[in-house]
Coordinates of C-alpha atoms and ligand atoms in Angstrom, one line a residue:
Chain B
M8 CA 78.7 101.9 88.3
I9 CA 76.3 99.0 88.2
N10 CA 72.7 99.5 88.0
F11 CA 70.4 99.0 91.0
S12 CA 67.2 100.3 92.5
F13 CA 67.4 102.3 95.8
Q14 CA 65.0 102.2 98.8
K15 CA 65.1 104.0 102.0
P16 CA 62.7 102.5 104.4
T17 CA 62.1 104.0 107.8
S18 CA 61.4 100.9 110.0
I19 CA 63.5 97.6 110.6
T20 CA 60.3 95.7 109.6
D21 CA 60.0 97.5 106.2
A22 CA 63.8 97.0 105.6
V23 CA 63.8 93.3 106.3
T24 CA 60.6 92.8 104.1
A25 CA 62.3 94.8 101.3
L26 CA 65.2 92.6 101.5
S27 CA 63.4 89.4 101.5
K28 CA 61.3 90.4 98.4
S29 CA 64.6 91.2 96.5
E30 CA 66.4 88.4 94.8
D31 CA 69.8 89.6 95.8
G32 CA 69.5 92.8 97.6
L33 CA 71.9 94.2 100.2
F34 CA 71.6 96.5 103.0
L35 CA 73.6 99.8 102.8
A36 CA 74.8 101.5 106.0
G37 CA 77.8 104.0 105.7
G38 CA 78.7 102.7 102.3
Q39 CA 82.4 103.0 103.2
T40 CA 82.9 99.4 102.2
L41 CA 79.9 98.6 100.1
I42 CA 80.1 101.6 97.6
P43 CA 83.8 100.7 96.8
V44 CA 82.7 97.0 96.4
L45 CA 79.9 98.0 94.1
K46 CA 82.3 100.0 91.8
Q47 CA 84.7 97.0 91.5
R48 CA 81.6 94.8 90.8
L49 CA 82.5 92.5 93.6
A50 CA 78.8 92.6 94.3
M51 CA 76.0 93.3 91.9
P52 CA 72.7 93.6 93.8
C53 CA 69.6 94.5 92.0
D54 CA 68.4 96.2 95.1
I55 CA 70.0 98.5 97.8
I56 CA 68.2 99.1 101.0
D57 CA 69.5 102.1 102.8
L58 CA 69.3 101.8 106.6
G59 CA 70.0 105.5 107.1
D60 CA 66.6 106.7 108.0
I61 CA 65.6 104.0 110.5
N62 CA 65.5 105.6 114.0
D63 CA 65.5 102.3 115.9
L64 CA 69.0 101.6 114.6
K65 CA 70.5 104.9 116.0
G66 CA 71.8 106.1 119.2
I67 CA 74.0 105.3 122.2
V68 CA 72.5 104.5 125.8
A69 CA 74.2 103.3 128.9
K70 CA 72.5 100.7 131.2
K71 CA 73.8 99.6 134.5
H72 CA 76.4 97.3 133.3
S73 CA 76.6 97.8 129.6
V74 CA 76.6 100.4 126.8
L75 CA 74.2 99.9 123.9
I76 CA 75.2 101.3 120.4
G77 CA 72.8 101.3 117.4
A78 CA 74.0 99.6 114.4
T79 CA 74.0 102.6 112.2
T80 CA 75.7 104.8 114.8
T81 CA 78.7 106.4 112.9
H82 CA 82.4 106.1 114.1
S83 CA 82.5 109.8 114.6
E84 CA 79.5 109.6 116.8
V85 CA 81.1 106.8 119.0
E86 CA 84.3 108.7 119.0
A87 CA 82.5 111.9 120.4
S88 CA 80.0 110.1 122.7
P89 CA 80.4 111.3 126.2
V90 CA 78.6 108.0 127.3
V91 CA 81.2 105.9 125.6
R92 CA 84.0 108.1 126.7
E93 CA 82.8 107.7 130.3
H94 CA 82.3 103.9 130.3
I95 CA 84.4 102.5 127.7
P96 CA 87.0 105.1 126.7
A97 CA 89.1 102.5 124.6
L98 CA 86.2 102.0 122.4
A99 CA 85.9 105.8 121.8
E100 CA 89.6 105.9 121.1
L101 CA 89.4 102.9 118.8
A102 CA 86.5 104.4 116.8
G103 CA 88.5 107.8 116.5
H104 CA 91.3 106.0 114.8
I105 CA 89.4 104.1 112.1
G106 CA 90.4 105.4 108.6
D107 CA 90.1 109.1 108.3
P108 CA 87.6 111.7 109.5
H109 CA 85.5 111.5 106.3
V110 CA 85.3 107.7 106.5
R111 CA 84.3 108.0 110.2
N112 CA 81.5 110.5 109.4
L113 CA 79.8 107.9 107.4
G114 CA 81.1 104.4 108.4
T115 CA 79.1 102.5 111.0
L116 CA 79.4 100.0 113.7
G117 CA 77.0 97.6 112.2
G118 CA 78.4 97.8 108.8
S119 CA 81.9 97.1 110.1
L120 CA 80.8 94.0 112.0
A121 CA 78.6 92.7 109.1
N122 CA 81.6 93.2 106.8
N123 CA 84.2 91.5 109.3
D124 CA 87.2 92.5 107.3
P125 CA 90.3 90.6 108.9
S126 CA 92.0 93.9 109.5
A127 CA 89.0 96.0 110.9
D128 CA 89.2 97.5 114.2
Y129 CA 85.6 97.1 115.7
P130 CA 85.7 93.3 115.6
A131 CA 88.6 93.4 118.1
A132 CA 86.6 95.6 120.5
V133 CA 83.5 93.4 120.2
L134 CA 85.4 90.2 120.8
G135 CA 87.7 91.8 123.4
L136 CA 84.8 92.9 125.5
G137 CA 82.6 89.9 125.0
A138 CA 79.7 92.1 123.5
T139 CA 76.5 90.8 122.3
I140 CA 75.2 91.4 118.9
H141 CA 71.4 91.9 118.8
T142 CA 69.8 91.3 115.4
N143 CA 66.3 91.6 114.3
Q144 CA 65.9 87.8 115.0
R145 CA 68.1 87.0 118.0
S146 CA 71.2 87.8 120.1
I147 CA 74.6 86.4 119.1
S148 CA 77.7 86.3 121.4
S149 CA 80.8 87.8 120.1
D150 CA 82.5 84.3 120.5
E151 CA 80.1 83.0 118.0
F152 CA 79.7 86.0 115.6
F153 CA 83.0 86.1 113.9
V154 CA 83.2 82.9 111.7
G155 CA 85.9 83.5 109.2
L156 CA 87.3 85.6 106.5
F157 CA 84.5 88.2 105.8
Q158 CA 82.1 85.7 107.4
T159 CA 79.8 86.1 110.2
A160 CA 77.0 84.1 112.0
L161 CA 74.5 86.5 110.4
D162 CA 72.0 84.6 108.2
P163 CA 71.0 86.0 104.8
G164 CA 68.7 89.0 105.3
E165 CA 69.4 89.1 109.1
M166 CA 70.0 92.6 110.3
I167 CA 72.2 94.0 113.2
V168 CA 70.2 96.2 115.3
R169 CA 72.4 97.2 118.1
V170 CA 75.5 95.9 120.0
E171 CA 75.6 95.5 123.7
F172 CA 79.1 96.2 125.2
P173 CA 79.6 95.1 128.8
I174 CA 81.4 97.9 130.9
P175 CA 84.8 96.5 131.8
E176 CA 86.9 97.4 134.8
K177 CA 89.5 98.6 132.3
S178 CA 90.3 98.1 128.8
G179 CA 92.8 99.3 126.1
Y180 CA 93.4 99.0 122.4
A181 CA 96.5 99.5 120.4
K182 CA 97.0 99.1 116.7
F183 CA 99.9 99.1 114.4
P184 CA 98.1 100.9 111.4
N185 CA 98.7 100.4 107.8
P186 CA 100.2 103.9 107.1
A187 CA 97.9 104.4 103.9
S188 CA 94.5 102.9 104.8
R189 CA 94.8 102.9 108.7
Y190 CA 93.4 99.4 108.9
A191 CA 95.2 97.3 111.6
I192 CA 98.2 95.5 110.3
V193 CA 97.9 94.1 113.9
G194 CA 95.5 95.4 116.6
V195 CA 95.0 94.1 120.1
F196 CA 92.1 94.7 122.5
V197 CA 92.6 94.0 126.2
S198 CA 90.0 94.1 128.9
S199 CA 89.5 93.1 132.4
F200 CA 86.3 92.3 134.2
S201 CA 86.9 91.5 138.0
G202 CA 89.6 89.3 137.5
S203 CA 88.8 87.7 134.1
V204 CA 90.7 89.0 131.1
R205 CA 89.9 89.1 127.5
V206 CA 92.6 89.7 124.7
S207 CA 91.4 89.8 121.0
V208 CA 93.7 90.3 118.1
T209 CA 92.8 91.7 114.7
G210 CA 94.7 91.9 111.5
A211 CA 97.0 88.9 112.1
E212 CA 94.9 86.0 110.8
S213 CA 91.9 85.7 108.4
C214 CA 89.6 86.6 111.3
V215 CA 89.7 88.3 114.7
F216 CA 90.6 85.8 117.4
R217 CA 91.2 85.6 121.2
Q218 CA 94.8 85.1 122.4
V219 CA 94.1 82.7 125.3
S220 CA 97.6 82.3 126.4
F221 CA 97.7 86.1 127.0
E222 CA 94.4 86.1 128.9
E223 CA 95.6 83.4 131.3
A224 CA 98.9 85.1 132.0
L225 CA 97.2 88.5 132.6
A226 CA 94.5 87.1 134.7
E227 CA 97.3 86.1 137.0
H228 CA 99.2 89.3 136.7
F229 CA 97.8 92.2 134.8
A230 CA 101.2 93.9 133.8
I231 CA 103.3 93.8 130.6
D232 CA 106.0 91.8 132.3
A233 CA 103.5 88.9 132.3
L234 CA 103.9 88.8 128.5
T235 CA 107.7 89.1 128.2
D236 CA 108.3 85.4 127.7
F237 CA 105.5 84.7 125.3
A238 CA 106.5 83.5 121.7
V239 CA 103.3 83.9 119.7
P240 CA 103.2 81.2 117.1
S241 CA 102.9 82.6 113.5
D242 CA 101.9 79.6 111.4
R243 CA 98.3 80.8 110.9
F244 CA 99.2 84.3 110.4
N245 CA 98.8 86.5 107.3
S246 CA 101.9 87.3 105.3
D247 CA 101.7 90.1 102.7
L248 CA 103.5 93.2 101.4
H249 CA 102.8 95.1 104.6
A250 CA 104.2 92.4 107.1
S251 CA 105.6 88.9 107.3
A252 CA 103.7 86.4 109.6
E253 CA 106.7 86.5 112.0
Y254 CA 106.6 90.3 112.1
R255 CA 102.9 90.1 112.8
A256 CA 103.5 87.5 115.6
Q257 CA 105.9 90.0 117.2
L258 CA 103.4 92.9 116.8
V259 CA 100.7 90.7 118.7
R260 CA 102.9 90.9 121.8
V261 CA 104.0 94.4 121.3
M262 CA 100.4 95.7 120.7
A263 CA 99.1 93.8 123.8
C264 CA 101.7 95.5 126.0
R265 CA 101.0 98.9 124.5
A266 CA 97.3 98.4 125.2
I267 CA 98.1 97.6 128.9
I268 CA 100.4 100.7 129.1
M269 CA 97.5 102.8 127.7
I270 CA 95.2 101.4 130.5
D271 CA 97.9 102.2 133.2
E272 CA 98.3 105.8 131.8
E273 CA 94.5 106.3 131.8
K274 CA 94.3 105.3 135.4
K275 CA 97.0 107.9 136.3
Q276 CA 95.0 110.7 134.7
Chain V
M15 CA 65.0 107.1 88.2
T16 CA 64.2 108.7 91.5
R17 CA 63.6 112.3 92.4
V18 CA 66.2 113.6 94.8
S19 CA 65.4 116.8 96.8
L20 CA 68.3 118.5 98.7
E21 CA 69.8 121.8 99.2
V22 CA 73.2 122.4 97.5
N23 CA 75.1 125.6 98.4
G24 CA 72.0 127.2 99.9
K25 CA 69.8 126.5 96.8
K26 CA 66.9 123.9 96.9
T27 CA 67.3 121.5 94.1
S28 CA 64.9 118.6 93.0
I29 CA 65.7 116.5 90.0
D30 CA 65.2 112.9 88.7
I31 CA 68.5 110.8 88.7
P32 CA 69.4 107.2 88.2
D33 CA 69.3 105.4 91.5
N34 CA 73.1 104.6 91.2
T35 CA 74.2 108.1 90.8
L36 CA 77.1 109.0 93.2
L37 CA 77.0 112.3 95.0
S38 CA 80.2 113.4 93.1
T39 CA 78.6 112.6 89.8
F40 CA 75.4 114.4 90.8
L41 CA 77.2 117.5 91.8
R42 CA 79.6 117.6 88.7
E43 CA 77.3 116.2 86.0
H44 CA 73.8 117.0 87.0
L45 CA 74.4 120.3 88.7
N46 CA 77.6 121.2 86.7
L47 CA 79.5 122.1 89.8
K48 CA 82.9 121.0 88.7
G49 CA 84.8 122.3 91.6
T50 CA 84.5 118.9 93.3
H51 CA 87.1 116.8 91.9
I52 CA 87.5 113.1 91.4
G53 CA 91.0 112.1 92.2
C54 CA 90.9 108.4 92.7
D55 CA 87.2 107.4 92.8
T56 CA 88.4 104.6 95.2
S57 CA 87.8 106.4 98.6
Q58 CA 91.3 107.2 99.3
C59 CA 92.4 110.8 98.1
G60 CA 89.7 113.1 99.6
A61 CA 89.8 115.5 96.6
C62 CA 86.0 115.0 96.3
V63 CA 85.3 115.9 99.9
V64 CA 82.1 118.0 100.4
I65 CA 80.2 118.9 103.5
V66 CA 76.9 117.2 104.2
N67 CA 74.8 118.4 107.2
G68 CA 77.9 120.1 108.5
K69 CA 80.2 116.9 108.2
T70 CA 82.9 116.2 105.6
V71 CA 82.3 113.1 103.4
K72 CA 83.9 111.7 100.4
S73 CA 81.3 112.5 97.7
C74 CA 82.7 109.6 95.5
T75 CA 81.7 107.3 98.3
M76 CA 78.1 108.2 98.9
L77 CA 75.1 107.9 96.7
A78 CA 73.2 111.2 95.8
L79 CA 70.1 109.4 97.2
Q80 CA 71.6 108.8 100.5
A81 CA 72.0 112.7 100.8
A82 CA 68.3 113.4 100.1
G83 CA 66.9 115.9 102.4
S84 CA 70.5 117.1 103.3
R85 CA 72.2 120.4 103.1
V86 CA 75.3 119.9 100.9
E87 CA 78.1 122.5 100.7
T88 CA 80.7 122.3 97.9
V89 CA 83.9 124.4 97.2
E90 CA 81.7 126.6 95.1
S91 CA 80.0 127.9 98.3
L92 CA 83.1 129.5 99.7
C93 CA 83.5 132.3 97.3
D94 CA 81.1 135.2 98.2
D95 CA 80.3 137.3 95.0
G96 CA 83.8 137.1 93.7
K97 CA 85.4 137.7 97.0
L98 CA 87.6 134.9 98.2
H99 CA 86.7 133.1 101.5
P100 CA 89.4 133.6 104.4
M101 CA 90.6 130.0 103.9
Q102 CA 90.8 130.4 100.1
R103 CA 92.9 133.6 100.6
A104 CA 95.2 131.8 103.2
F105 CA 95.8 129.0 100.6
H106 CA 96.7 131.7 98.1
E107 CA 99.0 133.5 100.6
Y108 CA 100.7 130.6 101.8
H109 CA 101.1 129.0 98.4
A110 CA 99.3 125.9 99.6
L111 CA 98.8 124.4 96.1
Q112 CA 100.7 123.5 93.0
C113 CA 98.5 121.7 90.6
G114 CA 95.4 122.4 92.6
F115 CA 93.8 119.1 92.2
C116 CA 93.5 118.3 95.8
T117 CA 92.5 121.9 96.8
P118 CA 88.8 121.6 96.9
G119 CA 88.7 118.6 99.2
M120 CA 91.5 120.4 101.3
L121 CA 89.5 123.6 101.6
M122 CA 86.3 121.9 102.5
T123 CA 88.0 119.8 105.1
A124 CA 89.8 122.9 106.5
V125 CA 86.6 125.0 106.6
A126 CA 84.8 122.2 108.5
L127 CA 87.6 121.8 111.0
A128 CA 87.8 125.6 111.6
K129 CA 84.0 125.7 112.1
K130 CA 84.2 123.2 115.0
G131 CA 85.4 126.2 116.8
K132 CA 88.0 124.2 118.8
E133 CA 91.6 125.5 119.2
I134 CA 93.7 123.9 116.5
D135 CA 97.4 123.3 116.3
E136 CA 99.6 121.8 113.7
L137 CA 99.1 118.3 115.0
S138 CA 95.3 118.6 114.9
V139 CA 95.4 119.8 111.4
R140 CA 97.7 117.1 110.2
T141 CA 95.5 114.5 112.0
E142 CA 92.4 116.0 110.4
L143 CA 94.0 115.7 107.0
E144 CA 94.6 111.9 107.2
G145 CA 92.0 111.4 104.4
N146 CA 93.3 114.1 102.1
L147 CA 96.3 113.3 99.8
C148 CA 98.4 115.8 98.0
R149 CA 100.9 114.8 95.5
C150 CA 102.5 118.2 95.0
T151 CA 103.0 120.4 98.1
G152 CA 104.4 118.1 100.9
Y153 CA 101.7 119.4 103.1
Q154 CA 103.9 122.0 104.9
N155 CA 102.2 124.9 103.2
I156 CA 98.7 123.4 103.4
V157 CA 99.0 123.0 107.2
A158 CA 100.3 126.7 107.5
A159 CA 97.5 128.0 105.5
I160 CA 94.8 126.2 107.4
L161 CA 96.2 127.5 110.7
A162 CA 96.1 131.0 109.3
G163 CA 92.8 130.6 107.6
A164 CA 91.2 129.2 110.7
K165 CA 92.5 132.2 112.7
K166 CA 91.1 134.6 110.2
M167 CA 87.7 132.8 110.2
R168 CA 87.6 133.1 114.0
T169 CA 88.3 137.0 114.1
Q170 CA 85.9 137.6 111.4
T171 CA 82.9 136.0 113.2
Ligands
FAD22 C1 89.6 104.9 103.1 C2 89.1 103.9 104.1 C3 89.8 103.5 105.3 C4 89.2 102.7 106.3 N1 89.9 102.5 107.4 C5 89.5 101.6 108.2 C6 90.2 101.3 109.3 O1 91.3 101.7 109.7 N2 89.7 100.3 110.3 C7 88.5 99.8 110.1 O2 87.9 99.1 110.9 N3 87.6 100.1 108.9 C8 88.2 100.9 108.0 N4 87.5 101.3 106.9 C9 86.2 100.6 106.7 C10 85.1 101.5 107.5 O3 85.2 101.3 108.8 C11 83.7 101.1 107.0 O4 82.8 102.0 107.4 C12 83.1 99.8 107.5 O5 83.9 98.7 107.3 C13 81.7 99.4 106.7 O6 80.8 100.2 107.5 P1 79.7 100.9 106.6 O7 78.6 101.4 107.5 O8 80.4 101.9 105.8 O9 78.9 99.7 105.9 P2 78.6 99.5 104.4 O10 79.7 99.7 103.5 O11 77.3 100.3 104.1 O12 78.1 98.0 104.3 C14 79.1 96.9 104.5 C15 78.3 95.6 104.5 O13 77.7 95.4 105.7 C16 76.4 95.0 105.5 N5 75.6 95.8 106.5 C17 75.5 97.2 106.9 N6 74.9 97.4 107.9 C18 74.3 96.2 108.3 C19 73.4 95.9 109.3 N7 73.0 96.8 110.2 N8 73.0 94.6 109.4 C20 73.5 93.6 108.5 N9 74.3 93.9 107.5 C21 74.7 95.2 107.3 C22 76.0 95.7 104.0 O14 75.0 95.0 103.4 C23 77.5 95.3 103.4 O15 77.5 94.1 102.9 C24 87.9 102.1 106.0 C25 87.3 102.4 104.8 C26 87.8 103.3 103.9 C27 87.0 103.6 102.7
FES23 S1 87.7 110.7 94.5 FE1 86.7 110.5 96.3 S2 88.3 109.9 97.7 FE2 89.5 110.2 95.9
FES24 S1 98.4 120.7 94.8 FE1 98.7 119.1 93.5 S2 97.9 117.3 94.4 FE2 97.8 119.0 96.0

């Protein structure tokens, strides 16, 4: 393991100051991405600033039209949260299928978004619900936040503080998981807000994106048969040992249909 | 170097460690608790699972300093004065190990699951074992042992 010095500030201001004083420091949240990255020497920061003791980054609160989730809230906490289960059950389900229980006990919402892995689950929910990312400096809409492969709109030293998820009328998420890691080979999040529909896709391209053709079709007719005739173009899609681009294109449609079926089943309960 | 103070298996510990020390290294090298195994060191296998504040974590993917102030339980905490824990006895009875390398992580995951106090069945055990790999047994006997061990734990408390 590389050498670094470790700090555990207790306020957002102290953490941001510590990072600004460091030449190449990094925030540490759950460490479920960053610690493997440090072991592989893909990053070699002199300073690690642990966000684990900052109370202002924790917790889940419901407002009238949205649910606010603190950046260091773990995947397990979101999975188990009665507030999330009541207002956005698809988000709790999504969190409960990230990796494995041990990863979920440490990994956090903020860490997942800052990392913006092309196969990660949370970016699909954030983009698919049109959430807002509140940082220590400003608020960023989900449409602007995810910029490219492992790239976000965050400036150097900027910290995700909490994420505001609008409460949809209905939403669902389905992923075809990589059997080893559980990352999404393709994952599709579908949500509906009084007639307007959002559909986001993770795992297929270098960065999460909106499938606008599905959104338009579903806005007219919110049912799986609205998607039957759609061929999804695969030219920009990833192709690797897990799945070809064409297979991923097929999965985008199938996962969108499964997400809608989940919504229908939930309504019946 | 930074001083880390935490509780391991009921004992308060406070020692100076290099800042980059992993929890797994801290337990094995600094406290000489070699029960926690390092299978992959790449966050995949779960051999290194320990319980921190009641939650299972991969100790190879956590810094010891992140666990400062926590209560840590390792596989060494299960045996009570030479008497096997009900979950350990179930692993023995059901032949839930061959080489034994994955066993410490399996046991800690199983004990944490049983302590949640929820009814468990084969499916919930298999789901909970998502992060624990075994290259020997084929899982069948591990699942059977966990179901039996959890039942024993319930009747004993
Ligand atoms: C075995 C395994 C399986 C996994 N499977 C999945 C899966 O199926 N789906 C999935 O989506 N993910 C998966 N993950 C990744 C997991 O969800 C990580 O927890 C997550 O990607 C990173 O969150 P973290 O809290 O651990 O962040 P860290 O690893 O601590 O940090 C990641 C990056 O984000 C930065 N950062 C952290 N918090 C903030 C903040 N508040 N503001 C600004 N920057 C910040 C850090 O500086 C670092 O660069 C898996 C991981 C492992 C090890
Ligand atoms: S050694 Fe930690 S997960 Fe394999
Ligand atoms: S018993 Fe050998 S790896 Fe599980």
